[in-house]
Every structure is written in C-alpha cells, then in structure tokens.
Coordinates of C-alpha atoms and ligand atoms in Angstrom, one line a residue:
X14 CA -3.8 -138.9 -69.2
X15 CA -1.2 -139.5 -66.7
X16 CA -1.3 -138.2 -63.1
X17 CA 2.0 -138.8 -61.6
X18 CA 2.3 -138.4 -57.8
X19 CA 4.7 -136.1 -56.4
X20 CA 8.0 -137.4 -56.5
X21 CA 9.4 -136.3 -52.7
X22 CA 10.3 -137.8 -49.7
X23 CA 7.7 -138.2 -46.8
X24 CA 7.9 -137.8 -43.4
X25 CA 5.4 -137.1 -40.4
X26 CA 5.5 -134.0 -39.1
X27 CA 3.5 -134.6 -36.3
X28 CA 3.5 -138.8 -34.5
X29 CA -0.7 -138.5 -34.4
X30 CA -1.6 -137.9 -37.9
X31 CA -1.4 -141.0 -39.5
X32 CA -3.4 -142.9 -36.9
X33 CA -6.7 -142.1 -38.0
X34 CA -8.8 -143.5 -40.7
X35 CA -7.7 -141.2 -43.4
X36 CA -7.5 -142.4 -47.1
X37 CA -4.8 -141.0 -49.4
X38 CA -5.2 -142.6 -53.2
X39 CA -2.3 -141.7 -55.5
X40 CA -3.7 -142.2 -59.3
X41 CA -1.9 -143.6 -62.6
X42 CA -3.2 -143.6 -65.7
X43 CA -6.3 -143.3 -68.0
X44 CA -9.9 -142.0 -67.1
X45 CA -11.0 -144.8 -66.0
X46 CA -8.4 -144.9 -63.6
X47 CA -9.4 -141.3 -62.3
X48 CA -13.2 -142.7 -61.8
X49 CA -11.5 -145.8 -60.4
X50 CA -10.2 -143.6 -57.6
X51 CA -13.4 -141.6 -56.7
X52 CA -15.5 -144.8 -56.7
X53 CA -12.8 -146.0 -53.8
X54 CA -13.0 -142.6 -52.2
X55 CA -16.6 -142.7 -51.9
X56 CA -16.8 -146.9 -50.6
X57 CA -14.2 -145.8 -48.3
X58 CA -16.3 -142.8 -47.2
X59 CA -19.4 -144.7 -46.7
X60 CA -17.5 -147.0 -44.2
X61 CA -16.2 -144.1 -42.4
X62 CA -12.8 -143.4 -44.1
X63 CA -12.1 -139.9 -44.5
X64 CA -10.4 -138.5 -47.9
X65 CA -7.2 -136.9 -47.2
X66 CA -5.0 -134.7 -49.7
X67 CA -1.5 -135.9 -48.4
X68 CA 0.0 -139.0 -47.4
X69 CA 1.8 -137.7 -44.4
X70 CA -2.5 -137.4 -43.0
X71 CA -2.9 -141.2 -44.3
X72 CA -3.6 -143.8 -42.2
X73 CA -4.2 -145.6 -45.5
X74 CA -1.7 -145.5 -49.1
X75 CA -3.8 -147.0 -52.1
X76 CA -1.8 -146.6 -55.1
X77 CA -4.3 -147.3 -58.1
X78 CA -1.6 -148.6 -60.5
X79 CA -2.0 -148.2 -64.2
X80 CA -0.1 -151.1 -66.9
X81 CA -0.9 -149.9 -70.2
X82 CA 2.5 -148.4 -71.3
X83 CA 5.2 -148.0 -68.7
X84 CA 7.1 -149.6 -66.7
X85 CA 4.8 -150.2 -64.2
X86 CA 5.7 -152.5 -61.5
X87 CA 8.9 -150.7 -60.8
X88 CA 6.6 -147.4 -60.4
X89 CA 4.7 -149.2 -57.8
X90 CA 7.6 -150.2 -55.8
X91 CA 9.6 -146.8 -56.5
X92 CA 6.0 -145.6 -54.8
X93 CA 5.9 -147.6 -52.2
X94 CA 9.6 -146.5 -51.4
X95 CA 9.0 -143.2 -50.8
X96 CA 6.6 -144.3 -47.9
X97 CA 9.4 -145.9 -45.7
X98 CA 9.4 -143.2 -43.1
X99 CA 6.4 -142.9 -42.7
X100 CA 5.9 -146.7 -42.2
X101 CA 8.3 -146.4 -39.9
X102 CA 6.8 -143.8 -37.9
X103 CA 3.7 -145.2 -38.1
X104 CA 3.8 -149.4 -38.5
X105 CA -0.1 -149.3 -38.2
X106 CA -0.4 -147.4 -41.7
X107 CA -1.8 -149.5 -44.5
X108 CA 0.0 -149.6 -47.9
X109 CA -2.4 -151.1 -50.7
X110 CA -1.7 -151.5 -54.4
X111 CA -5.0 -151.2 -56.9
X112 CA -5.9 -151.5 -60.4
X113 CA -3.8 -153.2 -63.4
X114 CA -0.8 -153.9 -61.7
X115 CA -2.3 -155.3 -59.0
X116 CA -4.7 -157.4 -61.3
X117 CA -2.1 -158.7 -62.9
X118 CA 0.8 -159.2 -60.3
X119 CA -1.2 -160.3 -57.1
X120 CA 0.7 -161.8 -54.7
X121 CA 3.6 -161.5 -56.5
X122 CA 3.7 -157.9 -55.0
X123 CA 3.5 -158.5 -51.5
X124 CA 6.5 -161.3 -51.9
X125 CA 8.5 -158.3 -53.1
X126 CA 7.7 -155.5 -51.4
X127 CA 7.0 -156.7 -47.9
X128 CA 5.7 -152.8 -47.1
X129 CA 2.3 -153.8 -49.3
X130 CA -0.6 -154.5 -46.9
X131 CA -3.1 -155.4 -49.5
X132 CA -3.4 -156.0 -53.1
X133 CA -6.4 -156.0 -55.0
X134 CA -7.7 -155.8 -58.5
X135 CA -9.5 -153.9 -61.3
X136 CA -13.2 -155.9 -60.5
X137 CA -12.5 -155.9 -56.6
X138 CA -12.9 -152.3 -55.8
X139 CA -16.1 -153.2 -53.9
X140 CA -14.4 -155.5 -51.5
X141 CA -12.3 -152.9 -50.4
X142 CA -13.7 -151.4 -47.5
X143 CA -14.0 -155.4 -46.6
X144 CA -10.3 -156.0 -47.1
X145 CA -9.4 -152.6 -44.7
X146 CA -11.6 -153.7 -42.4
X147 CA -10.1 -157.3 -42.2
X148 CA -6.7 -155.9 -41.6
X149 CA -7.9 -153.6 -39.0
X150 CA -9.6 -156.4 -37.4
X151 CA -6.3 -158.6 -37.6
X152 CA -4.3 -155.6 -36.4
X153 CA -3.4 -157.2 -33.2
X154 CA -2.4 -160.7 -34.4
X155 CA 1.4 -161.3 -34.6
X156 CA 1.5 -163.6 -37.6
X157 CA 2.5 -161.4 -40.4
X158 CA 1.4 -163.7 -43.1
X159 CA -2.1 -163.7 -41.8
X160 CA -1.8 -159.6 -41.9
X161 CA -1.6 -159.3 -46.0
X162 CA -4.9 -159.4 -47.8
X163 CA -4.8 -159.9 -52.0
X164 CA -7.9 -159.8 -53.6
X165 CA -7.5 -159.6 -57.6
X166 CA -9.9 -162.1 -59.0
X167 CA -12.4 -161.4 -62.0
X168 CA -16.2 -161.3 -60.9
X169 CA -18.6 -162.8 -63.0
X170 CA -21.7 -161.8 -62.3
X171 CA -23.8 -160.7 -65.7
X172 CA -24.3 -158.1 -66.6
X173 CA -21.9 -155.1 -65.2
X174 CA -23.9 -153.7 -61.9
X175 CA -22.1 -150.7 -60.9
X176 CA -23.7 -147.1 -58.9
X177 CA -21.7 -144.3 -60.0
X178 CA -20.7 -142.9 -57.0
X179 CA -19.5 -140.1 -56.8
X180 CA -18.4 -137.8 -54.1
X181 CA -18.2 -134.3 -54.9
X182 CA -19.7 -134.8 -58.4
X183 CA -18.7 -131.4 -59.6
X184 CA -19.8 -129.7 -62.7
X185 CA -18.4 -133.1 -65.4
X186 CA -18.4 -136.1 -64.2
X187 CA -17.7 -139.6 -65.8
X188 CA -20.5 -142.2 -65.7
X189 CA -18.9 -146.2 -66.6
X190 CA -21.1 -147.6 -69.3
X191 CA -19.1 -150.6 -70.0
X192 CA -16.0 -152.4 -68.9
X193 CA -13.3 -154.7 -69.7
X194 CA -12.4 -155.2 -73.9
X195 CA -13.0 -158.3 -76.2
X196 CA -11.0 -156.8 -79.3
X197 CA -7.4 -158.3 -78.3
X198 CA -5.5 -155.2 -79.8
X199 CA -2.1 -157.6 -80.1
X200 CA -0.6 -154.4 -78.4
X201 CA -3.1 -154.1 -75.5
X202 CA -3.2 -155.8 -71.9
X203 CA -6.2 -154.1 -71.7
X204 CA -8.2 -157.4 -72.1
X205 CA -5.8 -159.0 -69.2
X206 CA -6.0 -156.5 -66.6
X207 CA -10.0 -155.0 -67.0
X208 CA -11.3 -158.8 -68.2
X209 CA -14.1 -159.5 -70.9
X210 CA -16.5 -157.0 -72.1
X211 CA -20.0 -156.5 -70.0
X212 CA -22.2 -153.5 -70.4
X213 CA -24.5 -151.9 -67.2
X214 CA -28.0 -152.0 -68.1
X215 CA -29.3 -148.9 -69.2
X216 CA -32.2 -148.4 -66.7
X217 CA -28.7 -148.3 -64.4
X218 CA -27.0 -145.5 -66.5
X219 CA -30.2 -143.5 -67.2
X220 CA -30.6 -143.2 -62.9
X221 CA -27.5 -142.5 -62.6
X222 CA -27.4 -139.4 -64.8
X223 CA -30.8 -138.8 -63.1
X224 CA -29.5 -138.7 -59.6
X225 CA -26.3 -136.4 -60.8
X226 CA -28.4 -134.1 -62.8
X227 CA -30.1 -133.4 -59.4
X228 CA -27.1 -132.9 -57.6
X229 CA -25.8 -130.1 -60.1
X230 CA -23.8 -132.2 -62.7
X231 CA -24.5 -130.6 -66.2
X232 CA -21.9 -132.7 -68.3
X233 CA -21.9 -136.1 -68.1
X234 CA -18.8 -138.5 -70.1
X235 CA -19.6 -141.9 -71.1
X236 CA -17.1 -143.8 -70.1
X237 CA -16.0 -147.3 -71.6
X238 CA -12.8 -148.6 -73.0
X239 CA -14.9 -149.3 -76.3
X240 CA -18.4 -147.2 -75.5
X241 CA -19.4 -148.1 -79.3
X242 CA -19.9 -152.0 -78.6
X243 CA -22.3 -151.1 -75.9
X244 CA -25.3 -153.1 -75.6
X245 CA -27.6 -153.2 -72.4
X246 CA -29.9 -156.5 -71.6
X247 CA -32.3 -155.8 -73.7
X248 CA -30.3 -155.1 -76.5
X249 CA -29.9 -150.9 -76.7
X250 CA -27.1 -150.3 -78.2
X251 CA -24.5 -147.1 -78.0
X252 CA -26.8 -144.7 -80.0
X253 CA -29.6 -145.8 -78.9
X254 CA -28.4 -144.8 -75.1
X255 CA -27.1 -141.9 -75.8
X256 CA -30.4 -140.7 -77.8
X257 CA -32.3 -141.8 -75.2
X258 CA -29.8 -139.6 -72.6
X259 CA -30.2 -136.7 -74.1
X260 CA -34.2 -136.9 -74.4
X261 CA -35.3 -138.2 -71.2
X262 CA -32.6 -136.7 -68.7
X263 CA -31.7 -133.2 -67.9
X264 CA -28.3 -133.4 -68.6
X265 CA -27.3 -130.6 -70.9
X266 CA -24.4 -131.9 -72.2
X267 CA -22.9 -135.4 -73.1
X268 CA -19.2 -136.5 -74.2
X269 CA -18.1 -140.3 -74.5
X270 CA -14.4 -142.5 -74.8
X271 CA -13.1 -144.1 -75.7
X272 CA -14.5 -145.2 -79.5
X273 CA -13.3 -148.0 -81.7
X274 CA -12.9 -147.2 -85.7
X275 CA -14.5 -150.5 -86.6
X276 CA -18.1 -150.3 -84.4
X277 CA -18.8 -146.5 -85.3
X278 CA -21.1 -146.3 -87.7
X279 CA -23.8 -144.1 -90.0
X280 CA -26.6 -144.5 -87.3
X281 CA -24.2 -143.7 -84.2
X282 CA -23.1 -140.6 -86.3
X283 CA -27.0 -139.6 -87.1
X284 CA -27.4 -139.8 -83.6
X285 CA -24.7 -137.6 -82.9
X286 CA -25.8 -134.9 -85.8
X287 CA -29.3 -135.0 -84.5
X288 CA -28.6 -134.3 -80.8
X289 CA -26.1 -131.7 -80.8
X290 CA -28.0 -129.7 -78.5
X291 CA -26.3 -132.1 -75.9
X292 CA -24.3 -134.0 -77.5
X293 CA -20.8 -132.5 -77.9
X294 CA -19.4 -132.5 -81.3
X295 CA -15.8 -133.9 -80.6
X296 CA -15.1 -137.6 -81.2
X297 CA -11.9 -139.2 -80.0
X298 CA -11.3 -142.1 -82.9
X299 CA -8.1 -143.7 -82.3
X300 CA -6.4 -145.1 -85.7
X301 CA -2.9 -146.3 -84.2
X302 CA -1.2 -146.9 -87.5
X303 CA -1.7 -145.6 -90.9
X304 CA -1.0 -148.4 -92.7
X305 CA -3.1 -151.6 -93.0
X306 CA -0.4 -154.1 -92.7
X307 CA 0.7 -152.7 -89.6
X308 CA -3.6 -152.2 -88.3
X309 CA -3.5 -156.1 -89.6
X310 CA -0.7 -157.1 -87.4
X311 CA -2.8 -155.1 -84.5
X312 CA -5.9 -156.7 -84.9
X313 CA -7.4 -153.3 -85.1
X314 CA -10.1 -154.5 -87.4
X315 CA -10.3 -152.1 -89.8
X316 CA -7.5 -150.8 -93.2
X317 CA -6.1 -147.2 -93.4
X318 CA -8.6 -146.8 -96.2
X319 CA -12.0 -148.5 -94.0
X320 CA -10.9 -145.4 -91.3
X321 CA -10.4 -142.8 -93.7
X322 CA -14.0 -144.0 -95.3
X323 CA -15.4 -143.5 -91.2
X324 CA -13.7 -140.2 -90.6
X325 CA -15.0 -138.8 -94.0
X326 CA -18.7 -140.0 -93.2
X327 CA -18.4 -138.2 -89.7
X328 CA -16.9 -134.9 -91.3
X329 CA -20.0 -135.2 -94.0
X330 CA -22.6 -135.7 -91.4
X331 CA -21.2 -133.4 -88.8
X332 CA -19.6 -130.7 -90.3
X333 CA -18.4 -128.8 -87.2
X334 CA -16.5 -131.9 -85.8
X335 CA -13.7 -131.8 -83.6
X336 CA -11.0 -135.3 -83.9
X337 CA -8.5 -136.7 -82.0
X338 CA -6.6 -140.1 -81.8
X339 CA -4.5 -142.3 -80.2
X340 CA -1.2 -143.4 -82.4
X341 CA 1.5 -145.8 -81.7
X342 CA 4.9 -145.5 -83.0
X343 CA 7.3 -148.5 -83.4
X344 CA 5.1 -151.1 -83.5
X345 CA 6.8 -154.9 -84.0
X346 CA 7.6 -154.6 -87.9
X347 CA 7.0 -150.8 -88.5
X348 CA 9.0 -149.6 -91.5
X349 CA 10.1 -146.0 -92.4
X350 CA 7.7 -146.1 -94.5
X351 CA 4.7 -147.5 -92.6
X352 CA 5.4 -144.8 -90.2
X353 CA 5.2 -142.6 -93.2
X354 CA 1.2 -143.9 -93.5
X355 CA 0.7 -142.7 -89.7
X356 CA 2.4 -139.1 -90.7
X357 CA 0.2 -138.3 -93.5
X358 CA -3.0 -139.7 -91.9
X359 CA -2.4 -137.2 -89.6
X360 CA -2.0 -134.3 -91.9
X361 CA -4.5 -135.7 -94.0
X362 CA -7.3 -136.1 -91.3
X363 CA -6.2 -132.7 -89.2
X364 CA -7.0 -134.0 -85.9
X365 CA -6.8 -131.0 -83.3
X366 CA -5.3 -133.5 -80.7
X367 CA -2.9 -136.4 -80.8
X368 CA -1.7 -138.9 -77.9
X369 CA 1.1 -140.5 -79.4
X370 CA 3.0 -143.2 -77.4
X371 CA 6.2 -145.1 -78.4
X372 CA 5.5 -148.8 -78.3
X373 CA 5.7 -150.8 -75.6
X374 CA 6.2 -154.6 -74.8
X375 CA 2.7 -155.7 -72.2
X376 CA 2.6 -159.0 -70.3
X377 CA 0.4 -161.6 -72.1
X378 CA 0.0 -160.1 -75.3
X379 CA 1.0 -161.4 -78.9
X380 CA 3.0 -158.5 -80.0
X381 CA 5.4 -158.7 -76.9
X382 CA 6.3 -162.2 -79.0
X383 CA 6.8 -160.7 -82.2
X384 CA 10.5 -160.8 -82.9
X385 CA 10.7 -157.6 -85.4
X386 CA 10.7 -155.3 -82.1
X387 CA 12.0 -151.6 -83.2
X388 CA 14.4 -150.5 -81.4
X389 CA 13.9 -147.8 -78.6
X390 CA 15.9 -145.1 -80.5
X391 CA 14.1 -145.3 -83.4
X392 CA 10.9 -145.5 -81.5
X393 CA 11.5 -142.3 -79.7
X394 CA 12.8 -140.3 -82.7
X395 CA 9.7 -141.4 -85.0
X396 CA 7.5 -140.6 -81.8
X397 CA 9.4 -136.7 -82.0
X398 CA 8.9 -136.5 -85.7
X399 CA 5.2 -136.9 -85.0
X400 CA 4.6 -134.5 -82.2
X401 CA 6.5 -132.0 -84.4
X402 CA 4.4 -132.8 -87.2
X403 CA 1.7 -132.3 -85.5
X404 CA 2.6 -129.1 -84.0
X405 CA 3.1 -126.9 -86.6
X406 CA -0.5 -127.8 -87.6
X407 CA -1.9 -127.8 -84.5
X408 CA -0.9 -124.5 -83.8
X409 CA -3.1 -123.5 -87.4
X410 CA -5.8 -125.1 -86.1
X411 CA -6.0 -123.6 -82.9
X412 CA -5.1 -120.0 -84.3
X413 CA -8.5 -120.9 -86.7
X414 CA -10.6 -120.1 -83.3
X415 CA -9.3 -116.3 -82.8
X416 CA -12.4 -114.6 -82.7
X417 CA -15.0 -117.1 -82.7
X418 CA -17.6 -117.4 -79.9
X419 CA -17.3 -120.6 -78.0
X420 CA -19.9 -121.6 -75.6
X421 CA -17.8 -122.4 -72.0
X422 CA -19.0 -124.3 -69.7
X423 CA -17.7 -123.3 -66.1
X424 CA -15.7 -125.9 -64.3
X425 CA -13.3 -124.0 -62.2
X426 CA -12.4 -120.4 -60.4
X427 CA -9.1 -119.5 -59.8
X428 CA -8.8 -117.3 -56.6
X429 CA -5.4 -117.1 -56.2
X430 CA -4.5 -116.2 -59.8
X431 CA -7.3 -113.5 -59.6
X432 CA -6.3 -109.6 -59.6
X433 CA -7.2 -106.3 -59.2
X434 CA -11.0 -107.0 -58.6
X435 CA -11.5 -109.2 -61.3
X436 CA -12.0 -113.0 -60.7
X437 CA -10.4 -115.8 -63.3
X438 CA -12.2 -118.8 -64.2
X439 CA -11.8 -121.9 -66.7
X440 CA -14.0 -124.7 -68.3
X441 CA -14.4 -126.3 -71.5
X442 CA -16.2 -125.7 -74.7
X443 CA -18.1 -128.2 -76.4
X444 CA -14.9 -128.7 -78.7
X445 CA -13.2 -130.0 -75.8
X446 CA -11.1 -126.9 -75.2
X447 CA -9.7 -125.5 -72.2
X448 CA -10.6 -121.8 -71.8
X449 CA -10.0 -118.9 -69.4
X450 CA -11.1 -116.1 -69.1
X451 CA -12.0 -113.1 -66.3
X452 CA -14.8 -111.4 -65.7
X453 CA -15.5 -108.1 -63.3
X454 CA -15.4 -109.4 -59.5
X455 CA -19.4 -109.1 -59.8
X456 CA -19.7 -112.7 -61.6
X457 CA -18.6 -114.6 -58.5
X458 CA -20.8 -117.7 -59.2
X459 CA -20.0 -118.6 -62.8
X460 CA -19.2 -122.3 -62.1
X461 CA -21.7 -125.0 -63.6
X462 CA -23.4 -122.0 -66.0
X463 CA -22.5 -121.9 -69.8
X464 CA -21.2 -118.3 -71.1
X465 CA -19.9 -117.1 -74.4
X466 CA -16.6 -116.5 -74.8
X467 CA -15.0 -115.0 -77.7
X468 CA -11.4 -116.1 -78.1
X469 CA -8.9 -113.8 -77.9
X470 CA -5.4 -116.3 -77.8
X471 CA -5.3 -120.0 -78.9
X472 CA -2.9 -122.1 -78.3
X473 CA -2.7 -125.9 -78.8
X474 CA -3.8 -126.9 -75.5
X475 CA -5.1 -123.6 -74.1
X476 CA -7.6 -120.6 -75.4
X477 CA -8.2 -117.1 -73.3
X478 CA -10.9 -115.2 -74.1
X479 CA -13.3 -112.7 -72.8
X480 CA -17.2 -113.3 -72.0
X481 CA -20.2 -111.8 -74.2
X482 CA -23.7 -111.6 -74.1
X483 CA -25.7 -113.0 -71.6
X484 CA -24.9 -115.8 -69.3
X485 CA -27.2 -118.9 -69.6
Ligands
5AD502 N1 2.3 -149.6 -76.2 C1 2.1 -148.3 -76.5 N2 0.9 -147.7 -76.5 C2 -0.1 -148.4 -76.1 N3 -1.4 -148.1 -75.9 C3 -2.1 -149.2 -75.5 N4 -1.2 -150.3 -75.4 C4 0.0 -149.8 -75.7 C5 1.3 -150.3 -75.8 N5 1.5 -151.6 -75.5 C6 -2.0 -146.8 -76.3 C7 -3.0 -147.0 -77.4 C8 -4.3 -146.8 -76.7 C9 -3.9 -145.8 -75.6 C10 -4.9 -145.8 -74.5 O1 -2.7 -146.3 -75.2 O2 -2.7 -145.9 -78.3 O3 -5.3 -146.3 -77.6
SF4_503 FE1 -7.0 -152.3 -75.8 FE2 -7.8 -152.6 -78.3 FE3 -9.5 -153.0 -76.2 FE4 -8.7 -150.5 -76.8 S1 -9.9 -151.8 -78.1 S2 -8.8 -151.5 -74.8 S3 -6.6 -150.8 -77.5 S4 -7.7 -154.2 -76.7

C-alpha cells in the first residue's frame, strides 16, 4: 500500500497558521506504516498537539518514511523540498523524518538536508512527544547544532510493550501483534530498519481488542510483519491467540498480515476453519518466486513445491478461501524461465489479488551483493507480463461474484457522491472486497453494521451491489 503525499507546492496563506502546535504526518508505505502514523498522532495528542489535515496548518512536518522498495532517501528530501516556503514563512515550524529511512540514515539526514529538525526511528516513536518538546524548549538558543534532535536507536526491552492507541478507531482498526523480522529474506531490509523479532504479550493484545470493542470497533487486523511466528511469554502461539480472540472478545470479525509460507501450518488453518464466524476467510501468503532455486537464493525457507503443498492444504480445509501474494520480479539471477515458475504459480494457484514489485537493490542486504542483477528493462517488462497475466484472470474471478450475497461490513458514507435522496456507502466483505452500494436516504446510519449485498458489477478491485434482507 503506498500513500503518496500530494505532490504541490506549499505556501501560507495566512502568517498565523503555522504557529500553533498542529501536527501534519505525511505517510509512505506499508500497514504498519499507516498504524505507525496514528500511534504518533495519538502521543502527539496526549501532549497537546493537535492533528491537522494540511501542512500549510502545521506547526510540525513528520514525514514517516518507508525503505522497502523505492528510492527512498531522495523521496524524503524531494519532501522536505516542497516545505521551503513555508519554512521560510515560518522558521519556528518543525520538520521531522520517521520510520525506515530515518532508522537507517540518522544523522546522515540532518547533514544533508539542513531543513530536518529531528530524526527519529522505527522503535523511538514513544520519545517523540519528548524530542518536540526538547526542541520547543531549545527554541530560543542560537546554537543551531544544539537545535537538531536524532533519535533512531533500537530499544531492548523484552518483550514488545505497546498500547494500541488509537485515535478515532473507526469501524477496522489494526492491532500490532509483533514487530521487527528474524527471517533475513536476502531481498529485505526489513530486518535492518524494524530490528529483531519480539511479540506483545497476549494479556496486552486481548485488552486492547477489549478496550476497541467498547469503543465501536467491530473488525480488528492483526498486524505483524510475520503474525505466524507469534509467540507471547508464555508461549501462545498465532492460533492459539487468534482462537482465543475470537472466543473471549466481542470482536465480530478478525483479519491478520502479513503470513509467512514456511510457519503456516495444519493447526493455524484448523483454527481458521473452525472460527469463521469471526475469522475472515482471506489469507495473504506471499510466495515471491515460483521457482525453488530462485526461493533458495531468497532464503524464503520453503520450495515452489512445499508452498503449493500449504496452499492446497488451506484450499482443502477452507474451501471458500480467498488468496493473495506478494511476488518479486527480477530477482539477482532470475531467468526467463524462472520467471516462467512465478507465471504459472499464479495461474495455477488463482490468487484474486497480486502485489507484484520489480526488484530492488536495499542497503545491508545480501542480494544487493549479488552480481547477476537483471537489468531494469527486463525487470519492468517481466513485472507488465505479470500484471497482464493476472488481469485477464482476475477479471474471471471477480465476474464469479455477480449475483452472490456478500456480507458488507460498513466502513464509509459518501455524502457528496450521494443523489436524488439516496445515500452511497462502502465497506468490505469478509473476502476483502471493496463494495458500494446505495440505499433509500432512510438508512442514514449504516456505518459499523453488517448488510447483505448482492453484487450487481465486479470488477478486480471494486464490486457494486444492492442491499437485501435485513440489516444485522
Ligand atoms: N525489492 C522489491 N520488492 C521487495 N519487497 C520487499 N523487499 C523488496 C525489494 N528489495 C516486497 C516483497 C514483500 C513486500 C512487502 O515488498 O514482495 O513481501
Ligand atoms: Fe522481509 Fe522476509 Fe521478514 Fe517479510 S519475512 S519482513 S520479506 S525479511
């Protein structure tokens, strides 16, 4: 999921905004990015920030940087850019970089880009109300130097003690199980930027999803870069946490990600079967490459034929399952014919959903070293062969829902593209699907319930349909 910050120039309108203690955070990346963001929001609230939707109202810029794929440091600065102006207008406002890139660049950033205020990392989101504070406090002093704050060191406490906090939780919310990786995906800086693998104890998790329940959340995702290697103090694992979710809190419905192929197994997939009352039936598996040599060179831990064995064992035991995966094209070494492999394990398992990504050279990580790099063209033309692959069968397999009854629940009304006394709302069914519909003005207060819809119009990433029956 990228969320890309709108690419204009900024200017004050008005020489008093800006002077405040308003917060603008502009997000990059994955999920955990995005629950990155609101966690900062919501420190920043308690210590009486306030949330603003624009930078021109800012009186503080985070940008909560994302490294996985891009080029990401230049992003940053091109970001930072755009801020000049406003800087200018206003030489009190506060320009702070977050998450990988700052994890991994530290100081480095401020050296460059003498605009940054602050720098801070993936495990020192806590400190930042501390770090804002600082720089208020050292506001007056003249010595520049003393003015810049970086904070991007790895905390070790054990295990992983984080509150969810959320500010306006909403209908779906995420809820951080675990974080950091151990698996060392040669591809990945993932394990650089987010540090070792540590799960929250589950008392932690289960008061959590106790607290949001009682604030109106009725989804809740698990959220981890590898949720399958879970395993609280006492030694619960995944399964056992999400069993224990769905029988001893309210929530009514439960979605997870990101899962690695080698730790799913039989018993996570019983657990799965056994609970689909809450627990949604669509799983998120990458595979990356469909050929073993190529998963070798990865250290994905697993062969084409050990993932095909997993995906037939969850299409056996839950029968109405939804996939999608994660696929890199152009790794170091990838043949023609490797990238064959990843085409037909795509046609052969049918996943609804693919994110497909052309490699990319990380910081720190073996594969940057490998010297068999493909080159970009190829890269990007195997990476178009496989969208187009995809889409001619993802169109089937969306068409396959025309007609069925999906239960939708109800994230989001859409006023302004509402007409002639009917009102337009959107949410997702438990397949993961984005669906709209309208119902008679009457219904005003669908959000957070769970209706019927009967499709009417799929498309890949978007079905339309019209309610039936009762609403729950
Ligand atoms: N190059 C391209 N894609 C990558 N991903 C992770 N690292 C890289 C990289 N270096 C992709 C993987 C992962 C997803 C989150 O991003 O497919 O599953
Ligand atoms: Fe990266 Fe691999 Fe860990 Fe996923 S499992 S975060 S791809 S190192």
């Amino acid at each position: 999921m990228e969320i890309i910050s709108e690419n204009k120039p900024f200017a004050y309108k008005n020489q008093d905004i800006g002077q405040g203690r308003g917060v603008y955070i502009s997000t990059y990346g994955c999920q955990m990015n995005v629950n990155d963001s609101d966690r900062m929001y919501s420190l920043l609230e308690m210590a009486n920030f306030t949330p603003v939707d624009s930078p021109l109202e800012a009186s503080v810029i985070i940008i909560n940087s994302c490294s996985i794929r891009e080029k990401p440091v230049h992003k940053v600065y091109s970001e930072v850019g755009k801020y000049r102006k406003l800087k200018d207008a206003n030489p009190k406002l506060k320009i702070g970089i977050g998450g990988c890139v700052g994890q991994q660049e530290k100081e480095k950033l401020i050296k460059n880009q003498p605009m940054i205020d602050f720098v801070f990392g993936t495990d020192t989101i806590d400190t930042l109300p501390d770090i804002l504070n600082d720089l208020i406090l050292k506001e007056e002093s003249k010595d520049d130097k003393k003015n810049r704050i970086v904070k991007a060191g790895f905390a070790h406490r054990e295990p992983y003690h984080v509150e969810t906090l959320v500010r306006n939780p909403g209908v779906s919310t995420f809820v951080n199980i675990t974080k950091g990786c151990d698996n060392f995906c040669t591809f990945c800086v993932v394990p650089f930027t987010r540090g070792r693998e540590k799960s929250r104890p589950k008392t932690h998790v289960l008061q959590d999803i106790h607290t949001l329940v009682k604030r109106g959340v009725k989804e809740v995702t698990l959220l981890g870069q590898n949720v399958n290697s879970y395993e609280s103090e006492c030694g619960t694992s995944f399964a056992d946490l999400m069993k224990t979710i769905a029988k001893e809190t309210g929530i009514e419905r439960i979605r997870f990600t990101t899962s690695h192929p080698k730790d799913f197994d039989q018993y996570l997939v019983d657990v799965i079967a056994e609970h689909q009352d809450k627990i949604c039936e669509y799983i998120h598996l990458p595979f990356q490459s469909g050929n073993s040599r190529i998963l070798e060179r990865m250290n994905r831990g697993y062969t084409r034929e050990q993932y095909i064995e997993k995906i037939n064992m969850i299409k056996k035991t839950i029968p109405n399952v939804v996939l999608s995966t994660d696929i890199i094209c152009g790794f170091p070494g990838e043949t023609e014919a490797d990238f064959q492999d990843t085409l037909s394990m795509v046609r052969e398992v049918g996943y609804e959903t693919i994110f497909a990504f052309m490699y990319s050279q990380r910081p720190n990580t073996k594969a940057a070293k490998f010297e068999d790099q493909v080159p970009d063209a190829i890269k990007s033309e195997r990476l178009q062969r496989l969208f187009d692959a995809h889409n001619t069968m993802a169109f089937d397999l969306a068409k396959a829902y025309e007609n069925r009854i999906l239960d939708v629940l109800v994230e989001k009304k859409h006023d302004d593209e509402s007409v002639a006394g009917n009102i337009k709302f959107s949410g997702r069914s438990r397949q993961n699907k984005l669906v709209y519909f309208e119902v008679p003005a009457a219904h005003s207060d669908l959000i957070g319930r769970t209706v019927n819809i009967k499709i009417t119009k799929a498309y890949p990433a978007v079905f339309r349909g019209d309610m039936v029956g009762s609403i729950n």
